[in-house]
CSV table of C-alpha atoms in Angstrom, one decimal:
chain,number,residue,atom,x,y,z
A,1,UNK,CA,8.0,-57.3,-42.0
A,2,UNK,CA,11.5,-56.1,-43.2
A,3,UNK,CA,12.8,-52.9,-41.8
A,4,UNK,CA,15.0,-50.6,-43.8
A,5,UNK,CA,17.7,-48.4,-42.1
A,6,UNK,CA,16.6,-45.1,-40.6
A,7,UNK,CA,18.3,-42.0,-42.2
A,8,UNK,CA,18.9,-40.0,-39.1
A,9,UNK,CA,21.2,-37.5,-40.9
A,10,UNK,CA,18.3,-36.3,-43.0
A,11,UNK,CA,16.3,-35.2,-40.1
A,12,UNK,CA,16.0,-31.4,-39.8
A,13,UNK,CA,15.9,-29.9,-36.3
A,14,UNK,CA,12.4,-28.7,-35.2
A,15,UNK,CA,11.6,-25.0,-35.3
A,16,UNK,CA,13.0,-23.1,-32.3
A,17,UNK,CA,14.9,-26.2,-31.3
A,18,UNK,CA,17.1,-26.1,-28.2
A,19,UNK,CA,19.1,-28.8,-26.5
A,20,UNK,CA,18.4,-30.3,-23.1
A,21,UNK,CA,20.9,-31.2,-20.4
A,22,UNK,CA,22.7,-34.5,-20.9
A,23,UNK,CA,21.2,-36.0,-17.8
A,24,UNK,CA,19.3,-39.3,-17.7
A,25,UNK,CA,15.7,-38.7,-18.6
A,26,UNK,CA,12.4,-40.4,-19.2
A,27,UNK,CA,10.5,-39.5,-22.4
A,28,UNK,CA,6.8,-39.7,-23.2
A,29,UNK,CA,6.0,-39.5,-27.0
A,30,UNK,CA,2.6,-38.1,-27.9
A,31,UNK,CA,1.8,-36.9,-24.4
A,32,UNK,CA,-1.5,-35.3,-25.4
A,33,UNK,CA,-2.9,-33.0,-22.7
A,34,UNK,CA,-0.3,-34.3,-20.2
A,35,UNK,CA,-2.4,-36.4,-17.8
A,36,UNK,CA,0.2,-39.2,-17.6
A,37,UNK,CA,3.2,-36.8,-17.7
A,38,UNK,CA,1.9,-34.8,-14.8
A,39,UNK,CA,1.0,-37.9,-12.8
A,40,UNK,CA,4.3,-39.6,-13.5
A,41,UNK,CA,6.4,-36.6,-12.7
A,42,UNK,CA,4.5,-36.0,-9.4
A,43,UNK,CA,4.9,-39.7,-8.4
A,44,UNK,CA,8.6,-39.9,-9.3
A,45,UNK,CA,10.2,-36.6,-8.3
A,46,UNK,CA,13.6,-38.2,-8.6
A,47,UNK,CA,13.2,-38.7,-12.3
A,48,UNK,CA,13.2,-36.1,-15.1
A,49,UNK,CA,10.4,-36.5,-17.7
A,50,UNK,CA,10.3,-34.9,-21.1
A,51,UNK,CA,6.7,-35.0,-22.5
A,52,UNK,CA,6.6,-34.4,-26.3
A,53,UNK,CA,3.4,-33.4,-28.1
A,54,UNK,CA,3.0,-32.3,-31.7
A,55,UNK,CA,-0.5,-30.9,-31.6
A,56,UNK,CA,-0.4,-27.3,-30.4
A,57,UNK,CA,-3.8,-27.3,-28.7
A,58,UNK,CA,-3.0,-30.4,-26.6
A,59,UNK,CA,0.5,-29.1,-25.8
A,60,UNK,CA,-0.9,-25.8,-24.5
A,61,UNK,CA,-3.4,-27.7,-22.3
A,62,UNK,CA,-0.5,-29.7,-20.9
A,63,UNK,CA,1.5,-26.6,-20.4
A,64,UNK,CA,-1.3,-24.8,-18.6
A,65,UNK,CA,-1.8,-27.7,-16.2
A,66,UNK,CA,1.9,-27.9,-15.6
A,67,UNK,CA,1.9,-24.3,-14.5
A,68,UNK,CA,-0.8,-25.1,-12.0
A,69,UNK,CA,0.9,-28.2,-10.6
A,70,UNK,CA,4.5,-26.9,-10.8
A,71,UNK,CA,6.5,-30.1,-11.2
A,72,UNK,CA,10.1,-29.0,-11.6
A,73,UNK,CA,11.1,-32.4,-13.0
A,74,UNK,CA,8.8,-32.1,-16.1
A,75,UNK,CA,9.6,-30.5,-19.4
A,76,UNK,CA,6.9,-30.1,-22.0
A,77,UNK,CA,8.1,-30.0,-25.6
A,78,UNK,CA,6.0,-28.9,-28.6
A,79,UNK,CA,7.5,-30.7,-31.5
A,80,UNK,CA,7.4,-33.7,-33.8
A,81,UNK,CA,8.9,-36.5,-31.8
A,82,UNK,CA,11.2,-38.1,-34.4
A,83,UNK,CA,13.4,-35.1,-35.3
A,84,UNK,CA,13.4,-33.8,-31.8
A,85,UNK,CA,14.7,-37.1,-30.5
A,86,UNK,CA,17.4,-37.3,-33.2
A,87,UNK,CA,18.7,-33.8,-32.4
A,88,UNK,CA,18.2,-33.7,-28.6
A,89,UNK,CA,19.0,-37.1,-27.1
A,90,UNK,CA,22.3,-38.7,-26.5
A,91,UNK,CA,23.0,-42.5,-26.9
A,92,UNK,CA,21.8,-44.4,-23.9
A,93,UNK,CA,20.4,-41.3,-22.2
A,94,UNK,CA,16.8,-42.5,-21.7
A,95,UNK,CA,15.7,-44.6,-18.7
A,96,UNK,CA,12.1,-45.1,-20.0
A,97,UNK,CA,10.1,-44.3,-23.1
A,98,UNK,CA,6.3,-44.1,-22.9
A,99,UNK,CA,4.2,-44.5,-26.0
A,100,UNK,CA,0.6,-44.7,-24.7
A,101,UNK,CA,-2.2,-45.2,-27.1
A,102,UNK,CA,-0.5,-44.1,-30.3
A,103,UNK,CA,-2.4,-43.6,-33.6
A,104,UNK,CA,-2.9,-47.2,-34.9
A,105,UNK,CA,-2.4,-46.0,-38.5
A,106,UNK,CA,-5.0,-48.4,-39.9
A,107,UNK,CA,-4.3,-47.4,-43.5
A,108,UNK,CA,-0.5,-47.2,-43.2
A,109,UNK,CA,0.9,-50.1,-41.1
A,110,UNK,CA,4.5,-49.0,-42.0
A,111,UNK,CA,3.9,-46.0,-39.7
A,112,UNK,CA,3.3,-48.0,-36.6
A,113,UNK,CA,6.1,-47.6,-34.1
A,114,UNK,CA,7.6,-51.1,-34.2
A,115,UNK,CA,7.3,-51.2,-38.0
A,116,UNK,CA,9.3,-48.0,-38.5
A,117,UNK,CA,13.1,-47.8,-39.1
A,118,UNK,CA,13.1,-45.1,-36.5
A,119,UNK,CA,12.5,-47.6,-33.8
A,120,UNK,CA,16.1,-48.7,-34.1
A,121,UNK,CA,17.2,-45.2,-33.4
A,122,UNK,CA,14.9,-45.0,-30.5
A,123,UNK,CA,16.5,-48.1,-29.0
A,124,UNK,CA,19.9,-46.5,-29.4
A,125,UNK,CA,18.8,-43.7,-27.0
A,126,UNK,CA,17.6,-46.2,-24.4
A,127,UNK,CA,19.9,-47.2,-21.5
A,128,UNK,CA,20.8,-50.9,-21.1
A,129,UNK,CA,18.1,-52.1,-18.7
A,130,UNK,CA,15.8,-49.3,-19.8
A,131,UNK,CA,12.2,-49.9,-21.0
A,132,UNK,CA,9.7,-48.9,-23.6
A,133,UNK,CA,6.1,-49.0,-22.5
A,134,UNK,CA,3.7,-49.3,-25.5
A,135,UNK,CA,0.0,-49.3,-24.7
A,136,UNK,CA,-3.0,-49.8,-27.0
A,137,UNK,CA,-6.7,-50.7,-26.9
A,138,UNK,CA,-6.4,-52.5,-30.2
A,139,UNK,CA,-5.5,-56.2,-29.8
A,140,UNK,CA,-4.2,-56.5,-33.3
A,141,UNK,CA,-1.8,-53.6,-32.8
A,142,UNK,CA,-0.3,-55.3,-29.7
A,143,UNK,CA,-0.2,-58.7,-31.4
A,144,UNK,CA,1.7,-57.2,-34.4
A,145,UNK,CA,4.1,-55.3,-32.1
A,146,UNK,CA,4.7,-58.5,-30.1
A,147,UNK,CA,5.6,-60.4,-33.4
A,148,UNK,CA,8.0,-57.6,-34.4
A,149,UNK,CA,9.7,-57.8,-31.0
A,150,UNK,CA,10.3,-61.5,-31.5
A,151,UNK,CA,11.2,-61.6,-35.2
A,152,UNK,CA,12.8,-58.3,-36.0
A,153,UNK,CA,14.0,-56.5,-32.8
A,154,UNK,CA,14.7,-59.6,-30.8
A,155,UNK,CA,13.9,-57.9,-27.5
A,156,UNK,CA,12.5,-59.3,-24.3
A,157,UNK,CA,9.1,-58.0,-23.2
A,158,UNK,CA,6.2,-58.5,-20.8
A,159,UNK,CA,2.6,-58.3,-22.0
A,160,UNK,CA,0.1,-57.0,-19.5
A,161,UNK,CA,-3.6,-56.4,-19.3
A,162,UNK,CA,-4.2,-52.9,-18.0
A,163,UNK,CA,-6.6,-53.0,-15.0
A,164,UNK,CA,-10.0,-51.3,-15.3
A,165,UNK,CA,-9.0,-48.9,-12.5
A,166,UNK,CA,-6.1,-47.4,-14.4
A,167,UNK,CA,-6.4,-43.7,-15.5
A,168,UNK,CA,-3.1,-42.7,-16.9
A,169,UNK,CA,-4.5,-40.9,-20.0
A,170,UNK,CA,-7.8,-39.5,-21.2
A,171,UNK,CA,-7.9,-42.2,-23.9
A,172,UNK,CA,-7.2,-44.9,-21.4
A,173,UNK,CA,-10.1,-43.7,-19.2
A,174,UNK,CA,-12.4,-43.6,-22.2
A,175,UNK,CA,-11.5,-47.1,-23.5
A,176,UNK,CA,-11.7,-48.7,-20.1
A,177,UNK,CA,-15.1,-47.1,-19.4
A,178,UNK,CA,-16.3,-48.7,-22.6
A,179,UNK,CA,-15.2,-52.1,-21.4
A,180,UNK,CA,-12.5,-52.3,-24.1
A,181,UNK,CA,-9.4,-54.5,-23.5
A,182,UNK,CA,-6.4,-52.3,-23.0
A,183,UNK,CA,-2.9,-53.9,-23.0
A,184,UNK,CA,0.7,-52.9,-22.8
A,185,UNK,CA,4.1,-54.3,-23.7
A,186,UNK,CA,6.9,-53.5,-21.3
A,187,UNK,CA,9.9,-53.8,-23.6
A,188,UNK,CA,13.4,-54.2,-22.1
A,189,UNK,CA,16.8,-53.4,-23.6
A,190,UNK,CA,19.3,-56.0,-22.5
A,191,UNK,CA,22.9,-55.3,-21.6
A,192,UNK,CA,25.0,-55.7,-24.8
A,193,UNK,CA,22.2,-55.0,-27.2
A,194,UNK,CA,23.5,-53.0,-30.1
A,195,UNK,CA,22.1,-50.8,-32.8
A,196,UNK,CA,23.7,-49.0,-35.8
A,197,UNK,CA,23.2,-45.7,-34.0
A,198,UNK,CA,25.0,-46.4,-30.7
A,199,UNK,CA,27.7,-43.8,-31.6
A,200,UNK,CA,25.4,-41.3,-33.4
A,201,UNK,CA,25.5,-38.0,-31.5
A,202,UNK,CA,22.9,-35.2,-31.8
A,203,UNK,CA,23.3,-33.2,-35.0
A,204,UNK,CA,22.9,-29.8,-33.3
A,205,UNK,CA,25.1,-30.3,-30.3
A,206,UNK,CA,26.1,-26.6,-29.9
A,207,UNK,CA,22.6,-25.3,-29.2
A,208,UNK,CA,22.0,-23.7,-25.8
A,209,UNK,CA,20.3,-25.6,-23.0
A,210,UNK,CA,16.7,-24.9,-22.0
A,211,UNK,CA,14.8,-26.6,-19.2
A,212,UNK,CA,11.3,-25.4,-18.4
A,213,UNK,CA,11.0,-25.4,-14.7
A,214,UNK,CA,8.8,-22.5,-13.7
A,215,UNK,CA,5.7,-20.6,-14.6
A,216,UNK,CA,7.9,-17.8,-16.0
A,217,UNK,CA,9.9,-20.2,-18.1
A,218,UNK,CA,6.8,-21.8,-19.5
A,219,UNK,CA,5.3,-18.4,-20.5
A,220,UNK,CA,8.5,-17.4,-22.1
A,221,UNK,CA,8.6,-20.7,-24.0
A,222,UNK,CA,5.2,-20.2,-25.7
């Protein structure tokens, strides 16, 4: 499937957008109610995780649980992922991206992650040696993504079957309890891999920094 070039310069900043610190980060796209984000940040206190969720109800549920658990290395973001990433992240800033059980877009295949021009921009934000974890319970989705990695993106990957004991997200728990096959691709960015956005800097680089690290900060951010 041919991929046109992503038009990053046309992306408007999300409402109430504020920059983050230029430190290495991990990013979860479509974090839902935050089950994986909270688990990952608790298990990896040395890593900073940004969890992006577009749906306000799910974002607020994640935010509420974050207040209870108190991980200082987790920042919850209520925004559409694409414009937020364009405006907030620097080239090669991200250690890991997580895209766990995205909408399979059955009626619009062009909107699947590895079919979108935006995926090239996403790769430009990933560090050499960094990874993208893409999980799905739909075998055809994984098969198509695998084909795109080989034919279009030319990236190495590992395909894994997710064990029945895994419980990273509410969707994952539901699918595995049904006995469905859940799989993931661990996609790696090799040293020397280049994109057309490697020198593209955030469009709103002068915005102030905001990192949500406490219950007070979270309440103020609502």
